[in-house]
Amino acid sequence: MSFPTCNREVGRKREILQIGDPDLRRRADPVDPADVTGSRVQELIDDLVCSMRAAGGAGLAATQVGEPLRVCVIEVEDNPRYPYKPRIPLTVLVNPTWTALTAERFRNNEGCLSVPGMRGDVERFTSIEIEALDRDGSPLRFTVGGLSAGTFQHECDHLDGLLFVDRLVDSLSLSTWDNFNRHRREEYLVRVAELVARYGQ
Ligand code: NI
């Protein structure tokens, strides 16, 4: 398995905090919109992108690198960690909030760079609207559905100090990645197939 290497000119690879670190559990502070284009936030964004790519993650939140600011990045290309995930172009969210567009939820199976080696089932809304600022400080508003909606909800949870293990719907769903692939992957893919078909790649 090989992941893109980090381009030092656009960011540096930061240590990703692991479950049990109290900083991971802090609720992050909003970024002052006037500060978005400042060097602290811009460097943080570059570091998040770099660290996410280096670790092969689908997303990374500032709390995961010990910065208590409401900033996260998401990107899904051909990801060996999640080969079934629909693609998401690189998205930078500052001060994201979301609202559910439906009461419908689905049972997702998630992993997290801060919970090494483990995956488990959580419930996520199937369709949400996100509001945020982009990295230029301009307002963003868009809807996301299907498995990708789960990814955005997961990253926003990090900014409130929450991890997927806080939302486990069934402790029996907790497994290592190997055991997920061995015992649960097929059932999961059948379960979410309709959702993936409905919202597309
Ligand atoms: Ni995570």
PDB file of C-alpha atoms and ligand atoms in Angstrom:
ATOM      1  CA  MET A   1       0.000   0.000   0.000  1.00  0.00           C
ATOM      2  CA  SER A   2       1.465   3.368  -0.920  1.00  0.00           C
ATOM      3  CA  PHE A   3       0.130   6.822  -0.278  1.00  0.00           C
ATOM      4  CA  PRO A   4       1.025  10.120  -1.891  1.00  0.00           C
ATOM      5  CA  THR A   5       4.023  11.635  -0.231  1.00  0.00           C
ATOM      6  CA  CYS A   6       3.783  14.927   1.486  1.00  0.00           C
ATOM      7  CA  ASN A   7       4.825  17.996  -0.422  1.00  0.00           C
ATOM      8  CA  ARG A   8       6.763  19.969   2.134  1.00  0.00           C
ATOM      9  CA  GLU A   9       6.307  23.167   0.210  1.00  0.00           C
ATOM     10  CA  VAL A  10       2.561  23.151   0.753  1.00  0.00           C
ATOM     11  CA  GLY A  11       2.337  21.846   4.262  1.00  0.00           C
ATOM     12  CA  ARG A  12       3.966  19.685   6.844  1.00  0.00           C
ATOM     13  CA  LYS A  13       2.992  16.346   8.151  1.00  0.00           C
ATOM     14  CA  ARG A  14       1.669  16.708  11.669  1.00  0.00           C
ATOM     15  CA  GLU A  15       1.289  14.107  14.367  1.00  0.00           C
ATOM     16  CA  ILE A  16      -2.298  12.851  14.440  1.00  0.00           C
ATOM     17  CA  LEU A  17      -3.597  12.599  17.993  1.00  0.00           C
ATOM     18  CA  GLN A  18      -4.878   9.210  19.071  1.00  0.00           C
ATOM     19  CA  ILE A  19      -7.933   8.310  21.145  1.00  0.00           C
ATOM     20  CA  GLY A  20      -7.263   8.952  24.818  1.00  0.00           C
ATOM     21  CA  ASP A  21      -5.566  12.291  24.153  1.00  0.00           C
ATOM     22  CA  PRO A  22      -7.676  14.939  25.928  1.00  0.00           C
ATOM     23  CA  ASP A  23      -7.000  17.516  23.182  1.00  0.00           C
ATOM     24  CA  LEU A  24      -8.957  15.321  20.768  1.00  0.00           C
ATOM     25  CA  ARG A  25     -11.990  15.739  23.017  1.00  0.00           C
ATOM     26  CA  ARG A  26     -11.971  19.551  23.162  1.00  0.00           C
ATOM     27  CA  ARG A  27     -14.720  21.469  21.421  1.00  0.00           C
ATOM     28  CA  ALA A  28     -12.937  23.616  18.846  1.00  0.00           C
ATOM     29  CA  ASP A  29     -13.377  27.397  18.704  1.00  0.00           C
ATOM     30  CA  PRO A  30     -14.820  29.186  15.670  1.00  0.00           C
ATOM     31  CA  VAL A  31     -12.319  30.932  13.422  1.00  0.00           C
ATOM     32  CA  ASP A  32     -12.787  34.693  13.215  1.00  0.00           C
ATOM     33  CA  PRO A  33     -13.718  35.191   9.525  1.00  0.00           C
ATOM     34  CA  ALA A  34     -11.156  37.999   9.367  1.00  0.00           C
ATOM     35  CA  ASP A  35      -8.431  35.478  10.256  1.00  0.00           C
ATOM     36  CA  VAL A  36      -9.205  32.840   7.599  1.00  0.00           C
ATOM     37  CA  THR A  37      -6.726  34.207   5.090  1.00  0.00           C
ATOM     38  CA  GLY A  38      -4.101  34.839   7.762  1.00  0.00           C
ATOM     39  CA  SER A  39      -0.969  32.728   7.941  1.00  0.00           C
ATOM     40  CA  ARG A  40      -1.979  30.691  11.015  1.00  0.00           C
ATOM     41  CA  VAL A  41      -5.171  29.333   9.430  1.00  0.00           C
ATOM     42  CA  GLN A  42      -3.676  28.986   5.946  1.00  0.00           C
ATOM     43  CA  GLU A  43      -0.717  27.000   7.303  1.00  0.00           C
ATOM     44  CA  LEU A  44      -3.071  24.862   9.380  1.00  0.00           C
ATOM     45  CA  ILE A  45      -5.126  24.067   6.247  1.00  0.00           C
ATOM     46  CA  ASP A  46      -1.975  23.142   4.295  1.00  0.00           C
ATOM     47  CA  ASP A  47      -0.828  20.927   7.181  1.00  0.00           C
ATOM     48  CA  LEU A  48      -4.220  19.214   7.391  1.00  0.00           C
ATOM     49  CA  VAL A  49      -4.254  18.437   3.654  1.00  0.00           C
ATOM     50  CA  CYS A  50      -0.678  17.193   3.784  1.00  0.00           C
ATOM     51  CA  SER A  51      -1.252  15.066   6.907  1.00  0.00           C
ATOM     52  CA  MET A  52      -4.535  13.624   5.622  1.00  0.00           C
ATOM     53  CA  ARG A  53      -2.937  12.575   2.352  1.00  0.00           C
ATOM     54  CA  ALA A  54       0.160  11.161   4.030  1.00  0.00           C
ATOM     55  CA  ALA A  55      -2.000   9.048   6.354  1.00  0.00           C
ATOM     56  CA  GLY A  56      -4.368   7.929   3.586  1.00  0.00           C
ATOM     57  CA  GLY A  57      -7.397   9.396   5.369  1.00  0.00           C
ATOM     58  CA  ALA A  58     -10.689  10.557   3.857  1.00  0.00           C
ATOM     59  CA  GLY A  59     -10.700  13.622   6.090  1.00  0.00           C
ATOM     60  CA  LEU A  60      -8.872  15.333   8.915  1.00  0.00           C
ATOM     61  CA  ALA A  61     -10.009  17.885  11.463  1.00  0.00           C
ATOM     62  CA  ALA A  62      -7.871  20.475  13.236  1.00  0.00           C
ATOM     63  CA  THR A  63      -8.625  18.907  16.628  1.00  0.00           C
ATOM     64  CA  GLN A  64      -6.849  15.770  15.399  1.00  0.00           C
ATOM     65  CA  VAL A  65      -3.581  17.673  15.130  1.00  0.00           C
ATOM     66  CA  GLY A  66      -4.149  19.470  18.437  1.00  0.00           C
ATOM     67  CA  GLU A  67      -5.400  22.789  17.050  1.00  0.00           C
ATOM     68  CA  PRO A  68      -8.675  23.785  18.696  1.00  0.00           C
ATOM     69  CA  LEU A  69     -10.091  25.595  15.655  1.00  0.00           C
ATOM     70  CA  ARG A  70     -13.151  24.730  13.587  1.00  0.00           C
ATOM     71  CA  VAL A  71     -11.340  23.715  10.412  1.00  0.00           C
ATOM     72  CA  CYS A  72     -11.431  20.390   8.570  1.00  0.00           C
ATOM     73  CA  VAL A  73     -10.488  18.990   5.185  1.00  0.00           C
ATOM     74  CA  ILE A  74     -12.027  16.133   3.220  1.00  0.00           C
ATOM     75  CA  GLU A  75     -10.844  14.359   0.099  1.00  0.00           C
ATOM     76  CA  VAL A  76     -11.625  10.955  -1.343  1.00  0.00           C
ATOM     77  CA  GLU A  77      -9.815   9.859  -4.457  1.00  0.00           C
ATOM     78  CA  ASP A  78      -8.899   6.208  -4.994  1.00  0.00           C
ATOM     79  CA  ASN A  79      -8.542   5.471  -1.316  1.00  0.00           C
ATOM     80  CA  PRO A  80      -7.170   2.036  -0.363  1.00  0.00           C
ATOM     81  CA  ARG A  81      -8.641   2.477   3.133  1.00  0.00           C
ATOM     82  CA  TYR A  82     -12.122   2.954   1.683  1.00  0.00           C
ATOM     83  CA  PRO A  83     -12.181   1.587  -1.898  1.00  0.00           C
ATOM     84  CA  TYR A  84     -16.008   1.662  -2.005  1.00  0.00           C
ATOM     85  CA  LYS A  85     -16.344   5.345  -1.109  1.00  0.00           C
ATOM     86  CA  PRO A  86     -17.615   7.780  -3.741  1.00  0.00           C
ATOM     87  CA  ARG A  87     -15.082  10.419  -4.718  1.00  0.00           C
ATOM     88  CA  ILE A  88     -15.039  13.786  -2.997  1.00  0.00           C
ATOM     89  CA  PRO A  89     -12.810  16.522  -4.418  1.00  0.00           C
ATOM     90  CA  LEU A  90     -10.584  18.290  -1.901  1.00  0.00           C
ATOM     91  CA  THR A  91     -12.897  20.347   0.297  1.00  0.00           C
ATOM     92  CA  VAL A  92     -11.744  22.781   2.978  1.00  0.00           C
ATOM     93  CA  LEU A  93     -14.336  23.771   5.561  1.00  0.00           C
ATOM     94  CA  VAL A  94     -13.922  26.599   8.063  1.00  0.00           C
ATOM     95  CA  ASN A  95     -16.635  26.933  10.749  1.00  0.00           C
ATOM     96  CA  PRO A  96     -18.814  24.241   9.168  1.00  0.00           C
ATOM     97  CA  THR A  97     -22.376  23.653  10.311  1.00  0.00           C
ATOM     98  CA  TRP A  98     -24.855  21.208   8.846  1.00  0.00           C
ATOM     99  CA  THR A  99     -28.544  20.503   8.912  1.00  0.00           C
ATOM    100  CA  ALA A 100     -30.284  17.269   8.020  1.00  0.00           C
ATOM    101  CA  LEU A 101     -32.455  17.491   4.908  1.00  0.00           C
ATOM    102  CA  THR A 102     -34.311  14.314   5.791  1.00  0.00           C
ATOM    103  CA  ALA A 103     -35.084  12.262   8.881  1.00  0.00           C
ATOM    104  CA  GLU A 104     -33.713   9.220   7.067  1.00  0.00           C
ATOM    105  CA  ARG A 105     -30.519   7.742   8.462  1.00  0.00           C
ATOM    106  CA  PHE A 106     -28.297   4.893   7.441  1.00  0.00           C
ATOM    107  CA  ARG A 107     -25.985   2.608   9.309  1.00  0.00           C
ATOM    108  CA  ASN A 108     -22.473   3.473   8.242  1.00  0.00           C
ATOM    109  CA  ASN A 109     -19.265   1.653   9.100  1.00  0.00           C
ATOM    110  CA  GLU A 110     -16.491   4.097   9.936  1.00  0.00           C
ATOM    111  CA  GLY A 111     -12.860   4.192  10.809  1.00  0.00           C
ATOM    112  CA  CYS A 112     -10.782   7.140  11.969  1.00  0.00           C
ATOM    113  CA  LEU A 113      -7.107   8.084  11.890  1.00  0.00           C
ATOM    114  CA  SER A 114      -7.429   8.876  15.613  1.00  0.00           C
ATOM    115  CA  VAL A 115      -8.848   5.439  16.448  1.00  0.00           C
ATOM    116  CA  PRO A 116      -6.135   3.273  14.937  1.00  0.00           C
ATOM    117  CA  GLY A 117      -6.972  -0.206  13.800  1.00  0.00           C
ATOM    118  CA  MET A 118     -10.676  -0.108  14.614  1.00  0.00           C
ATOM    119  CA  ARG A 119     -13.943   0.375  12.763  1.00  0.00           C
ATOM    120  CA  GLY A 120     -17.559   0.347  13.859  1.00  0.00           C
ATOM    121  CA  ASP A 121     -21.158   1.091  12.911  1.00  0.00           C
ATOM    122  CA  VAL A 122     -22.744   4.507  13.494  1.00  0.00           C
ATOM    123  CA  GLU A 123     -25.938   6.127  12.254  1.00  0.00           C
ATOM    124  CA  ARG A 124     -25.673   9.091   9.885  1.00  0.00           C
ATOM    125  CA  PHE A 125     -28.238  11.218   8.085  1.00  0.00           C
ATOM    126  CA  THR A 126     -28.473  10.332   4.401  1.00  0.00           C
ATOM    127  CA  SER A 127     -28.707  13.913   3.176  1.00  0.00           C
ATOM    128  CA  ILE A 128     -27.398  17.126   4.721  1.00  0.00           C
ATOM    129  CA  GLU A 129     -26.810  20.748   3.826  1.00  0.00           C
ATOM    130  CA  ILE A 130     -23.450  22.193   4.806  1.00  0.00           C
ATOM    131  CA  GLU A 131     -22.647  25.822   5.401  1.00  0.00           C
ATOM    132  CA  ALA A 132     -19.076  26.932   5.935  1.00  0.00           C
ATOM    133  CA  LEU A 133     -16.380  29.282   4.751  1.00  0.00           C
ATOM    134  CA  ASP A 134     -13.853  28.099   2.198  1.00  0.00           C
ATOM    135  CA  ARG A 135     -10.116  28.730   2.557  1.00  0.00           C
ATOM    136  CA  ASP A 136     -10.517  32.193   1.015  1.00  0.00           C
ATOM    137  CA  GLY A 137     -13.154  33.081   3.600  1.00  0.00           C
ATOM    138  CA  SER A 138     -15.974  32.942   1.045  1.00  0.00           C
ATOM    139  CA  PRO A 139     -19.289  31.394   2.070  1.00  0.00           C
ATOM    140  CA  LEU A 140     -19.999  27.841   0.949  1.00  0.00           C
ATOM    141  CA  ARG A 141     -23.379  26.164   0.925  1.00  0.00           C
ATOM    142  CA  PHE A 142     -23.983  22.751  -0.621  1.00  0.00           C
ATOM    143  CA  THR A 143     -25.807  19.495  -0.100  1.00  0.00           C
ATOM    144  CA  VAL A 144     -24.211  16.084   0.306  1.00  0.00           C
ATOM    145  CA  GLY A 145     -25.912  12.710   0.227  1.00  0.00           C
ATOM    146  CA  GLY A 146     -25.152   9.044   0.720  1.00  0.00           C
ATOM    147  CA  LEU A 147     -21.872   7.712   2.117  1.00  0.00           C
ATOM    148  CA  SER A 148     -20.260  11.102   1.523  1.00  0.00           C
ATOM    149  CA  ALA A 149     -22.792  12.686   3.889  1.00  0.00           C
ATOM    150  CA  GLY A 150     -21.447  10.328   6.551  1.00  0.00           C
ATOM    151  CA  THR A 151     -17.896  11.486   5.893  1.00  0.00           C
ATOM    152  CA  PHE A 152     -18.857  15.147   6.403  1.00  0.00           C
ATOM    153  CA  GLN A 153     -20.786  14.370   9.598  1.00  0.00           C
ATOM    154  CA  HIS A 154     -17.778  12.411  10.914  1.00  0.00           C
ATOM    155  CA  GLU A 155     -15.393  15.355  10.347  1.00  0.00           C
ATOM    156  CA  CYS A 156     -17.802  17.886  11.866  1.00  0.00           C
ATOM    157  CA  ASP A 157     -18.106  15.618  14.938  1.00  0.00           C
ATOM    158  CA  HIS A 158     -14.349  15.953  15.464  1.00  0.00           C
ATOM    159  CA  LEU A 159     -14.777  19.712  15.868  1.00  0.00           C
ATOM    160  CA  ASP A 160     -17.097  19.009  18.799  1.00  0.00           C
ATOM    161  CA  GLY A 161     -14.611  16.569  20.327  1.00  0.00           C
ATOM    162  CA  LEU A 162     -16.635  13.529  19.247  1.00  0.00           C
ATOM    163  CA  LEU A 163     -15.313  10.287  17.775  1.00  0.00           C
ATOM    164  CA  PHE A 164     -17.213   7.562  15.952  1.00  0.00           C
ATOM    165  CA  VAL A 165     -16.914   5.327  19.019  1.00  0.00           C
ATOM    166  CA  ASP A 166     -19.201   7.785  20.868  1.00  0.00           C
ATOM    167  CA  ARG A 167     -21.938   7.025  18.345  1.00  0.00           C
ATOM    168  CA  LEU A 168     -21.579   3.255  18.066  1.00  0.00           C
ATOM    169  CA  VAL A 169     -25.021   1.764  17.485  1.00  0.00           C
ATOM    170  CA  ASP A 170     -23.891  -1.681  18.538  1.00  0.00           C
ATOM    171  CA  SER A 171     -20.701  -2.529  20.407  1.00  0.00           C
ATOM    172  CA  LEU A 172     -20.628  -5.851  18.532  1.00  0.00           C
ATOM    173  CA  SER A 173     -19.953  -3.898  15.336  1.00  0.00           C
ATOM    174  CA  LEU A 174     -16.547  -2.786  16.644  1.00  0.00           C
ATOM    175  CA  SER A 175     -13.839  -4.669  14.785  1.00  0.00           C
ATOM    176  CA  THR A 176     -10.326  -4.474  13.485  1.00  0.00           C
ATOM    177  CA  TRP A 177      -9.904  -3.578   9.816  1.00  0.00           C
ATOM    178  CA  ASP A 178      -8.862  -7.160   8.999  1.00  0.00           C
ATOM    179  CA  ASN A 179     -11.923  -8.564  10.714  1.00  0.00           C
ATOM    180  CA  PHE A 180     -14.165  -6.011   9.004  1.00  0.00           C
ATOM    181  CA  ASN A 181     -12.849  -7.170   5.645  1.00  0.00           C
ATOM    182  CA  ARG A 182     -13.127 -10.799   6.671  1.00  0.00           C
ATOM    183  CA  HIS A 183     -16.545 -10.849   8.343  1.00  0.00           C
ATOM    184  CA  ARG A 184     -18.504  -7.647   7.807  1.00  0.00           C
ATOM    185  CA  ARG A 185     -17.492  -5.978   4.551  1.00  0.00           C
ATOM    186  CA  GLU A 186     -19.830  -7.937   2.282  1.00  0.00           C
ATOM    187  CA  GLU A 187     -22.848  -7.359   4.503  1.00  0.00           C
ATOM    188  CA  TYR A 188     -21.975  -3.650   4.713  1.00  0.00           C
ATOM    189  CA  LEU A 189     -21.647  -3.251   0.942  1.00  0.00           C
ATOM    190  CA  VAL A 190     -25.025  -4.949   0.415  1.00  0.00           C
ATOM    191  CA  ARG A 191     -26.555  -2.733   3.085  1.00  0.00           C
ATOM    192  CA  VAL A 192     -25.318   0.538   1.507  1.00  0.00           C
ATOM    193  CA  ALA A 193     -25.610  -0.490  -2.157  1.00  0.00           C
ATOM    194  CA  GLU A 194     -29.005   1.166  -2.583  1.00  0.00           C
ATOM    195  CA  LEU A 195     -27.699   4.364  -1.012  1.00  0.00           C
ATOM    196  CA  VAL A 196     -24.616   4.449  -3.244  1.00  0.00           C
ATOM    197  CA  ALA A 197     -26.815   3.834  -6.312  1.00  0.00           C
ATOM    198  CA  ARG A 198     -29.215   6.591  -5.269  1.00  0.00           C
ATOM    199  CA  TYR A 199     -26.571   9.251  -4.676  1.00  0.00           C
ATOM    200  CA  GLY A 200     -24.067   8.081  -7.273  1.00  0.00           C
ATOM    201  CA  GLN A 201     -20.306   8.184  -7.290  1.00  0.00           C
TER     202      GLN A 201
HETATM  203 NI    NI B   1     -11.960  10.730  12.185  1.00  0.00          NI
END
